[in-house]
Short mmCIF file of C-alpha atoms in Angstrom, two decimals:
data_model
loop_
_atom_site.label_atom_id
_atom_site.label_comp_id
_atom_site.label_asym_id
_atom_site.label_seq_id
_atom_site.Cartn_x
_atom_site.Cartn_y
_atom_site.Cartn_z
CA GLN A 1 69.87 91.16 94.75
CA ALA A 2 71.65 93.51 92.43
CA SER A 3 73.39 96.84 92.39
CA PHE A 4 73.92 99.40 89.70
CA LEU A 5 76.88 101.08 91.38
CA ILE A 6 80.36 99.62 90.89
CA TRP A 7 83.68 100.56 92.33
CA LEU A 8 86.72 101.03 90.09
CA ASP A 9 90.08 100.51 91.76
CA CYS A 10 92.33 103.11 90.16
CA ARG A 11 95.22 102.86 92.70
CA GLY A 12 97.43 101.17 90.11
CA LEU A 13 97.52 104.43 88.11
CA GLY A 14 99.64 106.02 90.77
CA LEU A 15 97.69 109.30 90.71
CA SER A 16 96.55 111.45 93.60
CA GLN A 17 92.76 111.49 94.04
CA LYS A 18 92.66 115.07 92.72
CA LYS A 19 94.65 114.16 89.56
CA LEU A 20 92.53 111.04 89.04
CA MET A 21 89.26 113.01 89.20
CA ARG A 22 90.72 115.70 86.86
CA LEU A 23 91.77 113.04 84.32
CA LEU A 24 88.37 111.48 84.38
CA GLU A 25 86.56 114.75 84.00
CA LYS A 26 88.80 116.57 81.57
CA GLN A 27 90.13 113.76 79.36
CA ALA A 28 87.30 111.24 79.56
CA GLY A 29 84.38 113.64 80.09
CA LEU A 30 83.18 111.40 82.92
CA TYR A 31 81.87 112.69 86.25
CA LEU A 32 82.12 109.74 88.65
CA ASN A 33 81.74 109.70 92.39
CA ASP A 34 85.04 110.47 94.12
CA GLY A 35 85.81 107.56 96.38
CA SER A 36 87.40 109.82 98.98
CA MET A 37 83.98 111.18 99.79
CA PHE A 38 83.38 107.85 101.53
CA GLY A 39 86.42 108.28 103.79
CA PRO A 40 90.10 107.49 103.60
CA GLU A 41 89.37 103.90 102.53
CA GLY A 42 87.94 105.33 99.33
CA GLU A 43 91.21 106.97 98.21
CA GLY A 44 92.17 105.66 94.81
CA PHE A 45 88.72 104.54 93.94
CA VAL A 46 85.78 105.98 91.93
CA ARG A 47 82.19 104.81 91.81
CA LEU A 48 80.47 104.30 88.46
CA ASN A 49 76.71 104.17 88.07
CA VAL A 50 75.87 101.50 85.47
CA GLY A 51 72.07 101.94 85.83
CA CYS A 52 71.79 103.41 82.30
CA PRO A 53 71.12 102.25 78.77
CA ARG A 54 73.80 99.87 77.44
CA SER A 55 74.84 102.33 74.72
CA THR A 56 75.51 105.04 77.31
CA LEU A 57 77.63 102.61 79.38
CA GLU A 58 79.57 101.51 76.30
CA THR A 59 80.30 105.10 75.39
CA ALA A 60 81.52 105.82 78.93
CA LEU A 61 83.78 102.79 79.02
CA GLU A 62 85.26 103.73 75.62
CA ARG A 63 86.00 107.22 76.92
CA LEU A 64 87.62 105.76 80.07
CA LYS A 65 89.72 103.42 77.90
CA LYS A 66 90.94 106.28 75.65
CA ALA A 67 91.80 108.49 78.66
CA LEU A 68 93.84 105.79 80.31
#
C-alpha cells in the first residue's frame, strides 16, 4: 500500500490559510491543494502530490525551502 499524496502541516508558520496559499503560489510558484477544501480540520495544511519524477519533486522542495 502506498500513496503519492502527502500532507504538509504549515500551522507553525502562523499564517492564515489565504496568506499561506498566496505565499506558496506567488513566492514558491507551487500550486498545492488547499487543506481547507477538506473542511475545518484542513486549516493550516496543504496537500502535495509527490507522484512525479524525482527531479520535479526536488525542484518543488527547493522552491518551498526558499519561500519559507
